[in-house]
Amino acid sequence: MEPSDLISSIRTELGAVLSDGALVTDPDVVGSHSRDQALWCPDDGALALVRARTIEDVQETMRFATRHRVPVVPQGARTGLSGGANAVPGCLLLSLERMTRVLGIDAGERTVTVEPGIINQDLKDALVEHGLSYPPDPGSVAISSIGGNVATNAGGLCCVKYGVTRDYVRQLRVVLADGTLTTIGTTTAKGVAGLDLRGLFVGSEGTLGVVVEVTLRLVPTLPQPLTAVATFADLRHAAAAVADLMTSGAQPSLLESMDGTTLRMINAYRDMGLDDEAGAMLLMQSDGSGDPQTARVEVEAFAAFAEANEAIDVVFSEDPADSAALVAARRLAQTAYEHHAQSHGGGQLLDDVCLPRHRLPEFYDRLDEIAAETGLTLAVVAHAGDGNTHPSIFFDASDPQDVARADAAFDRIMEVGLELGGTITGEHGVGYLKRSWLARELDEGSRQVHRAVKAALDPLGILNPGKMFADL
Amino acid sequence: MEPSDLISSIRTELGAVLSDGALVTDPDVVGSHSRDQALWCPDDGALALVRARTIEDVQETMRFATRHRVPVVPQGARTGLSGGANAVPGCLLLSLERMTRVLGIDAGERTVTVEPGIINQDLKDALVEHGLSYPPDPGSVAISSIGGNVATNAGGLCCVKYGVTRDYVRQLRVVLADGTLTTIGTTTAKGVAGLDLRGLFVGSEGTLGVVVEVTLRLVPTLPQPLTAVATFADLRHAAAAVADLMTSGAQPSLLESMDGTTLRMINAYRDMGLDDEAGAMLLMQSDGSGDPQTARVEVEAFAAFAEANEAIDVVFSEDPADSAALVAARRLAQTAYEHHAQSHGGGQLLDDVCLPRHRLPEFYDRLDEIAAETGLTLAVVAHAGDGNTHPSIFFDASDPQDVARADAAFDRIMEVGLELGGTITGEHGVGYLKRSWLARELDEGSRQVHRAVKAALDPLGILNPGKMFADL
């Protein structure tokens, strides 16, 4: 079918069966929905946007796509960092962002059922009055949707103690490539009837089906943590303190690191009073699983390990406002990076490599080498307790040579990550950005299983093509 | 190929490439390895037994099986309760029970890598000196293997706080149907590179591949719990107390129930001093996540909810020996059931239905109806905090009518489970026993995905046929 005929079919055939207003063909609106927050990923060629209001809208879209073999790109809040939600040529964008309802909270079973478009923080807010929490807290917590979190198996700061999205998914309703609606998993605490397809769909980045409803396990309201901050001359000493703390059996509820470059960029953006003469800072919290005394013991253990690893300074905070300000400063890092980039050529590329914790010092050495070799500024924050690092590369986006250097540095970081026993992505996902690297991380058997599963569930290859599976 | 030719090929072709002594064709040994602990599941027709010593043994077995299209039944310790490890006609039994090594403990990363044949309790014991724990503790903890636990996504008593096997699997090495060895997942704390195939293989009951190595996440040594016991006139009141406690936000580390019939059978087997005039007992523990004060608060909350639900008696125990004896009494239930059955016609059929906690009182009413209708004795223990019930049906195995009644009761229990929003299996798995029920629990879309995934990974249908996928 010619593109113009296809657009005509979209308007008449698909438009006729969708909810009022769900189909958008205005090129400006389609264009503005054609990308997530990743750099360097193509985003051209979307034919139309479906803003699903109902599960039926999603089913009709997939039925249409199957009939006409049209690629479909499922989208949440488009806050992803790997291009997973970007348009591909000739595609339908299928946005779930208007499906934002909380469908039910079961306080006895400690579950909540939501539509996928609900923003993570909005869900957290809705749970407060029930005395329940949904822990996963990606950096994008205020702007990313639960459906997107499920699609990427999102992590966050709490993971070191509370795990990632997959640890909370009880049941999913999924629309398959042919439009079939199915329920996978159980709402009960346990269940082993058949294959655990939850694990397969969580993190599948819209390549196997479209998640239209999510039942999440919840936990009682997370306790107030105690907070400690330690500064070091460099990241290696900070990383050694992290390794010591984690080896000791402590269970921090947050354990983040920032290098000196990050500290200075944050203070330059907004004076958060961080000690930006330090080479590195660790931010640690313990909630003691509700017991202040346990929290105190763990925070003191952290201080001892920090001091044993030549910390410059260690301070505690028992004031919740103070603690919140420190976490807020950490959460400002990405904004501060963008602010810095604006006045330094515009380019910032954020990576996401997760390593065994004891390899972190070596990893940081290698980052220094990459910075020296390329002459580029690198800054790095990390969910240090999980070994999940986020190096950022700054470059002049108007200088093709600088762009090439940044691109090479980005690749080098993943290469080093693999070399040190890590993975190319701890939480951002593969998307378009890392599709070629996925093929390098997975062995041939795993690639074979990936291809087989993809062909089995999406035989026409219409679900988010050109991304995770492009190079497998 | 004629069976006799095939046996000859097994001896010459397969025997030549396996480790010395790995191939067993002695009919007595093969026969003794042809079943797990399930009732009523066929187990005839195995051609030979491979006792793999190495990953290569497993690969060679699968290569041979692929070449000759021979069914393979992977086996761990054969302690399963659903017939998943039973022979099928013309199969090779592929036992992993001789691969029992701990390959490495990484205290910093809090992981352990093991061969699949290691017994769960042996692993627990090996971790003690490292200050680490592997929580999952199925009833079979002393006799079941980690590989079998992975194959069935085993649960246990600790799940109410510490989750199930899948929550601890970081990385698997798997031999695929064609003999390809692949590594799936990462050893790092986080990782989202590609599909999460771990979730797919955990609980797949040997139908998608053979797990030959397992890297598990560990936690610091679990704290000593406080224990409380409450007795009630009946299970409904006990279940209401459970629902109240869990709704309150408490986090018990163990919350088990036993009905009066179970209490009497345990005392009849060995005098554990249980109050067997009660209609029901709850056994509750809290470890307070390491804080005795938190544990005390939770145990007191339990007592208050028990009393509010008309408990006959509530007692605490701070003595670890006393607590251990109470848990040991609970763990004796299955042995006591078998003891009772021996003098009452020999038949005992154990079911495994998981329900939303608030449906438990209704479920128990329905069990009473089933007992009354069939005239059979029913007893029930439950991982009550998870809503995971284990009703047992006692019958005269020599009386065909009694057997038929027991069979009908077993089915009725699953039917009621589904009707009340539960699942046909919380932790025992599908195997042969529940294959037809799996088709009733899953919707058509989910059955379609199951079939597609199975065909994709095992196109010749040689991996554990006639079990989980038989009726999908």
JSON list of C-alpha atoms in Angstrom, two decimals, chain A residues 188-335:
[
{"chain": "A", "resi": 188, "resn": "THR", "atom": "CA", "xyz": [-2.01, -13.52, 44.68]},
{"chain": "A", "resi": 189, "resn": "ALA", "atom": "CA", "xyz": [1.23, -13.38, 46.65]},
{"chain": "A", "resi": 190, "resn": "LYS", "atom": "CA", "xyz": [2.44, -16.59, 45.05]},
{"chain": "A", "resi": 191, "resn": "GLY", "atom": "CA", "xyz": [1.61, -18.38, 41.85]},
{"chain": "A", "resi": 192, "resn": "VAL", "atom": "CA", "xyz": [3.43, -20.86, 39.59]},
{"chain": "A", "resi": 193, "resn": "ALA", "atom": "CA", "xyz": [0.72, -21.86, 37.14]},
{"chain": "A", "resi": 194, "resn": "GLY", "atom": "CA", "xyz": [2.56, -21.99, 33.82]},
{"chain": "A", "resi": 195, "resn": "LEU", "atom": "CA", "xyz": [5.49, -19.96, 32.61]},
{"chain": "A", "resi": 196, "resn": "ASP", "atom": "CA", "xyz": [6.26, -16.75, 34.47]},
{"chain": "A", "resi": 197, "resn": "LEU", "atom": "CA", "xyz": [5.51, -14.47, 31.54]},
{"chain": "A", "resi": 198, "resn": "ARG", "atom": "CA", "xyz": [5.69, -11.41, 33.79]},
{"chain": "A", "resi": 199, "resn": "GLY", "atom": "CA", "xyz": [9.46, -11.61, 33.73]},
{"chain": "A", "resi": 200, "resn": "LEU", "atom": "CA", "xyz": [9.36, -11.77, 29.95]},
{"chain": "A", "resi": 201, "resn": "PHE", "atom": "CA", "xyz": [7.17, -8.70, 29.45]},
{"chain": "A", "resi": 202, "resn": "VAL", "atom": "CA", "xyz": [8.76, -6.54, 32.17]},
{"chain": "A", "resi": 203, "resn": "GLY", "atom": "CA", "xyz": [11.68, -4.84, 30.46]},
{"chain": "A", "resi": 204, "resn": "SER", "atom": "CA", "xyz": [10.69, -5.91, 26.94]},
{"chain": "A", "resi": 205, "resn": "GLU", "atom": "CA", "xyz": [10.52, -2.26, 25.81]},
{"chain": "A", "resi": 206, "resn": "GLY", "atom": "CA", "xyz": [7.35, -2.58, 23.77]},
{"chain": "A", "resi": 207, "resn": "THR", "atom": "CA", "xyz": [8.74, -5.31, 21.53]},
{"chain": "A", "resi": 208, "resn": "LEU", "atom": "CA", "xyz": [6.48, -8.19, 22.63]},
{"chain": "A", "resi": 209, "resn": "GLY", "atom": "CA", "xyz": [3.16, -6.60, 23.46]},
{"chain": "A", "resi": 210, "resn": "VAL", "atom": "CA", "xyz": [1.53, -3.49, 24.90]},
{"chain": "A", "resi": 211, "resn": "VAL", "atom": "CA", "xyz": [0.97, -3.42, 28.66]},
{"chain": "A", "resi": 212, "resn": "VAL", "atom": "CA", "xyz": [-2.47, -1.93, 29.34]},
{"chain": "A", "resi": 213, "resn": "GLU", "atom": "CA", "xyz": [-2.94, -2.67, 33.04]},
{"chain": "A", "resi": 214, "resn": "VAL", "atom": "CA", "xyz": [-0.54, -3.33, 35.89]},
{"chain": "A", "resi": 215, "resn": "THR", "atom": "CA", "xyz": [-1.11, -4.85, 39.33]},
{"chain": "A", "resi": 216, "resn": "LEU", "atom": "CA", "xyz": [1.75, -4.01, 41.64]},
{"chain": "A", "resi": 217, "resn": "ARG", "atom": "CA", "xyz": [2.76, -5.42, 44.97]},
{"chain": "A", "resi": 218, "resn": "LEU", "atom": "CA", "xyz": [3.11, -2.72, 47.62]},
{"chain": "A", "resi": 219, "resn": "VAL", "atom": "CA", "xyz": [4.89, -2.45, 50.95]},
{"chain": "A", "resi": 220, "resn": "PRO", "atom": "CA", "xyz": [3.95, -0.59, 54.12]},
{"chain": "A", "resi": 221, "resn": "THR", "atom": "CA", "xyz": [4.92, 3.09, 54.13]},
{"chain": "A", "resi": 222, "resn": "LEU", "atom": "CA", "xyz": [8.69, 3.29, 53.94]},
{"chain": "A", "resi": 223, "resn": "PRO", "atom": "CA", "xyz": [10.22, 4.46, 57.20]},
{"chain": "A", "resi": 224, "resn": "GLN", "atom": "CA", "xyz": [12.01, 7.79, 57.58]},
{"chain": "A", "resi": 225, "resn": "PRO", "atom": "CA", "xyz": [15.70, 7.22, 57.04]},
{"chain": "A", "resi": 226, "resn": "LEU", "atom": "CA", "xyz": [18.75, 8.68, 58.73]},
{"chain": "A", "resi": 227, "resn": "THR", "atom": "CA", "xyz": [21.21, 10.28, 56.34]},
{"chain": "A", "resi": 228, "resn": "ALA", "atom": "CA", "xyz": [24.97, 10.55, 56.24]},
{"chain": "A", "resi": 229, "resn": "VAL", "atom": "CA", "xyz": [27.29, 12.26, 53.81]},
{"chain": "A", "resi": 230, "resn": "ALA", "atom": "CA", "xyz": [30.97, 11.54, 53.36]},
{"chain": "A", "resi": 231, "resn": "THR", "atom": "CA", "xyz": [33.45, 13.35, 51.16]},
{"chain": "A", "resi": 232, "resn": "PHE", "atom": "CA", "xyz": [36.61, 11.87, 49.72]},
{"chain": "A", "resi": 233, "resn": "ALA", "atom": "CA", "xyz": [39.60, 12.98, 47.73]},
{"chain": "A", "resi": 234, "resn": "ASP", "atom": "CA", "xyz": [38.54, 10.77, 44.85]},
{"chain": "A", "resi": 235, "resn": "LEU", "atom": "CA", "xyz": [35.96, 8.25, 43.67]},
{"chain": "A", "resi": 236, "resn": "ARG", "atom": "CA", "xyz": [38.23, 5.25, 44.26]},
{"chain": "A", "resi": 237, "resn": "HIS", "atom": "CA", "xyz": [38.21, 5.80, 48.01]},
{"chain": "A", "resi": 238, "resn": "ALA", "atom": "CA", "xyz": [34.47, 6.36, 47.93]},
{"chain": "A", "resi": 239, "resn": "ALA", "atom": "CA", "xyz": [33.97, 3.14, 45.99]},
{"chain": "A", "resi": 240, "resn": "ALA", "atom": "CA", "xyz": [36.14, 1.21, 48.43]},
{"chain": "A", "resi": 241, "resn": "ALA", "atom": "CA", "xyz": [33.99, 2.49, 51.32]},
{"chain": "A", "resi": 242, "resn": "VAL", "atom": "CA", "xyz": [30.88, 1.32, 49.46]},
{"chain": "A", "resi": 243, "resn": "ALA", "atom": "CA", "xyz": [32.36, -2.13, 48.92]},
{"chain": "A", "resi": 244, "resn": "ASP", "atom": "CA", "xyz": [33.32, -2.39, 52.60]},
{"chain": "A", "resi": 245, "resn": "LEU", "atom": "CA", "xyz": [29.88, -1.31, 53.78]},
{"chain": "A", "resi": 246, "resn": "MET", "atom": "CA", "xyz": [28.05, -3.73, 51.51]},
{"chain": "A", "resi": 247, "resn": "THR", "atom": "CA", "xyz": [30.38, -6.60, 52.40]},
{"chain": "A", "resi": 248, "resn": "SER", "atom": "CA", "xyz": [29.69, -5.95, 56.08]},
{"chain": "A", "resi": 249, "resn": "GLY", "atom": "CA", "xyz": [26.05, -6.96, 55.69]},
{"chain": "A", "resi": 250, "resn": "ALA", "atom": "CA", "xyz": [24.61, -3.47, 56.06]},
{"chain": "A", "resi": 251, "resn": "GLN", "atom": "CA", "xyz": [21.37, -2.75, 54.24]},
{"chain": "A", "resi": 252, "resn": "PRO", "atom": "CA", "xyz": [21.37, 0.92, 53.30]},
{"chain": "A", "resi": 253, "resn": "SER", "atom": "CA", "xyz": [18.13, 2.18, 51.80]},
{"chain": "A", "resi": 254, "resn": "LEU", "atom": "CA", "xyz": [20.08, 4.57, 49.55]},
{"chain": "A", "resi": 255, "resn": "LEU", "atom": "CA", "xyz": [23.75, 4.69, 48.64]},
{"chain": "A", "resi": 256, "resn": "GLU", "atom": "CA", "xyz": [24.67, 7.18, 45.96]},
{"chain": "A", "resi": 257, "resn": "SER", "atom": "CA", "xyz": [27.96, 8.62, 44.77]},
{"chain": "A", "resi": 258, "resn": "MET", "atom": "CA", "xyz": [28.83, 11.83, 42.94]},
{"chain": "A", "resi": 259, "resn": "ASP", "atom": "CA", "xyz": [32.21, 12.82, 41.64]},
{"chain": "A", "resi": 260, "resn": "GLY", "atom": "CA", "xyz": [33.73, 16.27, 42.15]},
{"chain": "A", "resi": 261, "resn": "THR", "atom": "CA", "xyz": [32.75, 17.42, 38.66]},
{"chain": "A", "resi": 262, "resn": "THR", "atom": "CA", "xyz": [29.13, 16.61, 39.42]},
{"chain": "A", "resi": 263, "resn": "LEU", "atom": "CA", "xyz": [29.29, 18.42, 42.77]},
{"chain": "A", "resi": 264, "resn": "ARG", "atom": "CA", "xyz": [30.63, 21.55, 41.09]},
{"chain": "A", "resi": 265, "resn": "MET", "atom": "CA", "xyz": [28.03, 21.43, 38.32]},
{"chain": "A", "resi": 266, "resn": "ILE", "atom": "CA", "xyz": [25.22, 21.07, 40.86]},
{"chain": "A", "resi": 267, "resn": "ASN", "atom": "CA", "xyz": [26.46, 24.01, 42.92]},
{"chain": "A", "resi": 268, "resn": "ALA", "atom": "CA", "xyz": [26.91, 26.05, 39.73]},
{"chain": "A", "resi": 269, "resn": "TYR", "atom": "CA", "xyz": [23.32, 25.39, 38.78]},
{"chain": "A", "resi": 270, "resn": "ARG", "atom": "CA", "xyz": [21.89, 26.06, 42.21]},
{"chain": "A", "resi": 271, "resn": "ASP", "atom": "CA", "xyz": [23.83, 26.56, 45.41]},
{"chain": "A", "resi": 272, "resn": "MET", "atom": "CA", "xyz": [23.05, 23.40, 47.32]},
{"chain": "A", "resi": 273, "resn": "GLY", "atom": "CA", "xyz": [25.98, 23.94, 49.68]},
{"chain": "A", "resi": 274, "resn": "LEU", "atom": "CA", "xyz": [27.75, 20.78, 48.56]},
{"chain": "A", "resi": 275, "resn": "ASP", "atom": "CA", "xyz": [31.44, 20.59, 49.31]},
{"chain": "A", "resi": 276, "resn": "ASP", "atom": "CA", "xyz": [32.58, 20.98, 45.75]},
{"chain": "A", "resi": 277, "resn": "GLU", "atom": "CA", "xyz": [36.24, 20.97, 46.59]},
{"chain": "A", "resi": 278, "resn": "ALA", "atom": "CA", "xyz": [35.91, 17.26, 47.32]},
{"chain": "A", "resi": 279, "resn": "GLY", "atom": "CA", "xyz": [36.76, 14.72, 44.67]},
{"chain": "A", "resi": 280, "resn": "ALA", "atom": "CA", "xyz": [33.78, 12.58, 45.53]},
{"chain": "A", "resi": 281, "resn": "MET", "atom": "CA", "xyz": [30.81, 12.39, 47.82]},
{"chain": "A", "resi": 282, "resn": "LEU", "atom": "CA", "xyz": [28.78, 9.50, 49.11]},
{"chain": "A", "resi": 283, "resn": "LEU", "atom": "CA", "xyz": [25.20, 10.00, 50.20]},
{"chain": "A", "resi": 284, "resn": "MET", "atom": "CA", "xyz": [23.94, 7.17, 52.36]},
{"chain": "A", "resi": 285, "resn": "GLN", "atom": "CA", "xyz": [20.63, 6.52, 54.05]},
{"chain": "A", "resi": 286, "resn": "SER", "atom": "CA", "xyz": [19.42, 3.76, 56.32]},
{"chain": "A", "resi": 287, "resn": "ASP", "atom": "CA", "xyz": [15.81, 3.35, 57.35]},
{"chain": "A", "resi": 288, "resn": "GLY", "atom": "CA", "xyz": [16.67, 0.50, 59.70]},
{"chain": "A", "resi": 289, "resn": "SER", "atom": "CA", "xyz": [13.55, -1.22, 58.40]},
{"chain": "A", "resi": 290, "resn": "GLY", "atom": "CA", "xyz": [11.60, 1.06, 60.72]},
{"chain": "A", "resi": 291, "resn": "ASP", "atom": "CA", "xyz": [13.89, 0.92, 63.71]},
{"chain": "A", "resi": 292, "resn": "PRO", "atom": "CA", "xyz": [15.80, 4.15, 64.43]},
{"chain": "A", "resi": 293, "resn": "GLN", "atom": "CA", "xyz": [18.41, 2.27, 66.46]},
{"chain": "A", "resi": 294, "resn": "THR", "atom": "CA", "xyz": [19.21, -0.08, 63.57]},
{"chain": "A", "resi": 295, "resn": "ALA", "atom": "CA", "xyz": [19.39, 2.93, 61.27]},
{"chain": "A", "resi": 296, "resn": "ARG", "atom": "CA", "xyz": [21.80, 4.63, 63.65]},
{"chain": "A", "resi": 297, "resn": "VAL", "atom": "CA", "xyz": [24.02, 1.56, 63.82]},
{"chain": "A", "resi": 298, "resn": "GLU", "atom": "CA", "xyz": [24.13, 1.34, 60.04]},
{"chain": "A", "resi": 299, "resn": "VAL", "atom": "CA", "xyz": [24.85, 5.03, 59.57]},
{"chain": "A", "resi": 300, "resn": "GLU", "atom": "CA", "xyz": [27.66, 4.76, 62.13]},
{"chain": "A", "resi": 301, "resn": "ALA", "atom": "CA", "xyz": [29.03, 1.72, 60.33]},
{"chain": "A", "resi": 302, "resn": "PHE", "atom": "CA", "xyz": [29.01, 3.76, 57.14]},
{"chain": "A", "resi": 303, "resn": "ALA", "atom": "CA", "xyz": [30.92, 6.55, 58.88]},
{"chain": "A", "resi": 304, "resn": "ALA", "atom": "CA", "xyz": [33.50, 4.08, 60.16]},
{"chain": "A", "resi": 305, "resn": "PHE", "atom": "CA", "xyz": [34.05, 2.57, 56.72]},
{"chain": "A", "resi": 306, "resn": "ALA", "atom": "CA", "xyz": [34.24, 6.02, 55.17]},
{"chain": "A", "resi": 307, "resn": "GLU", "atom": "CA", "xyz": [36.86, 7.07, 57.70]},
{"chain": "A", "resi": 308, "resn": "ALA", "atom": "CA", "xyz": [38.80, 3.84, 57.21]},
{"chain": "A", "resi": 309, "resn": "ASN", "atom": "CA", "xyz": [38.90, 4.75, 53.53]},
{"chain": "A", "resi": 310, "resn": "GLU", "atom": "CA", "xyz": [40.32, 8.22, 54.19]},
{"chain": "A", "resi": 311, "resn": "ALA", "atom": "CA", "xyz": [37.15, 10.25, 54.08]},
{"chain": "A", "resi": 312, "resn": "ILE", "atom": "CA", "xyz": [37.77, 13.99, 54.30]},
{"chain": "A", "resi": 313, "resn": "ASP", "atom": "CA", "xyz": [34.62, 14.58, 56.25]},
{"chain": "A", "resi": 314, "resn": "VAL", "atom": "CA", "xyz": [31.57, 12.66, 57.44]},
{"chain": "A", "resi": 315, "resn": "VAL", "atom": "CA", "xyz": [28.38, 14.33, 58.62]},
{"chain": "A", "resi": 316, "resn": "PHE", "atom": "CA", "xyz": [25.03, 12.95, 59.80]},
{"chain": "A", "resi": 317, "resn": "SER", "atom": "CA", "xyz": [21.61, 14.37, 59.48]},
{"chain": "A", "resi": 318, "resn": "GLU", "atom": "CA", "xyz": [18.61, 13.43, 61.57]},
{"chain": "A", "resi": 319, "resn": "ASP", "atom": "CA", "xyz": [16.56, 16.34, 60.29]},
{"chain": "A", "resi": 320, "resn": "PRO", "atom": "CA", "xyz": [14.18, 14.99, 57.61]},
{"chain": "A", "resi": 321, "resn": "ALA", "atom": "CA", "xyz": [14.22, 18.36, 55.81]},
{"chain": "A", "resi": 322, "resn": "ASP", "atom": "CA", "xyz": [17.98, 18.30, 55.69]},
{"chain": "A", "resi": 323, "resn": "SER", "atom": "CA", "xyz": [18.02, 14.72, 54.44]},
{"chain": "A", "resi": 324, "resn": "ALA", "atom": "CA", "xyz": [15.44, 15.53, 51.81]},
{"chain": "A", "resi": 325, "resn": "ALA", "atom": "CA", "xyz": [17.57, 18.47, 50.64]},
{"chain": "A", "resi": 326, "resn": "LEU", "atom": "CA", "xyz": [20.58, 16.19, 50.21]},
{"chain": "A", "resi": 327, "resn": "VAL", "atom": "CA", "xyz": [18.59, 13.69, 48.16]},
{"chain": "A", "resi": 328, "resn": "ALA", "atom": "CA", "xyz": [17.13, 16.56, 46.17]},
{"chain": "A", "resi": 329, "resn": "ALA", "atom": "CA", "xyz": [20.66, 17.78, 45.45]},
{"chain": "A", "resi": 330, "resn": "ARG", "atom": "CA", "xyz": [21.53, 14.32, 44.15]},
{"chain": "A", "resi": 331, "resn": "ARG", "atom": "CA", "xyz": [18.39, 14.30, 42.03]},
{"chain": "A", "resi": 332, "resn": "LEU", "atom": "CA", "xyz": [19.42, 17.67, 40.57]},
{"chain": "A", "resi": 333, "resn": "ALA", "atom": "CA", "xyz": [22.47, 16.15, 38.93]},
{"chain": "A", "resi": 334, "resn": "GLN", "atom": "CA", "xyz": [20.86, 15.60, 35.53]},
{"chain": "A", "resi": 335, "resn": "THR", "atom": "CA", "xyz": [19.37, 19.10, 35.45]}
]
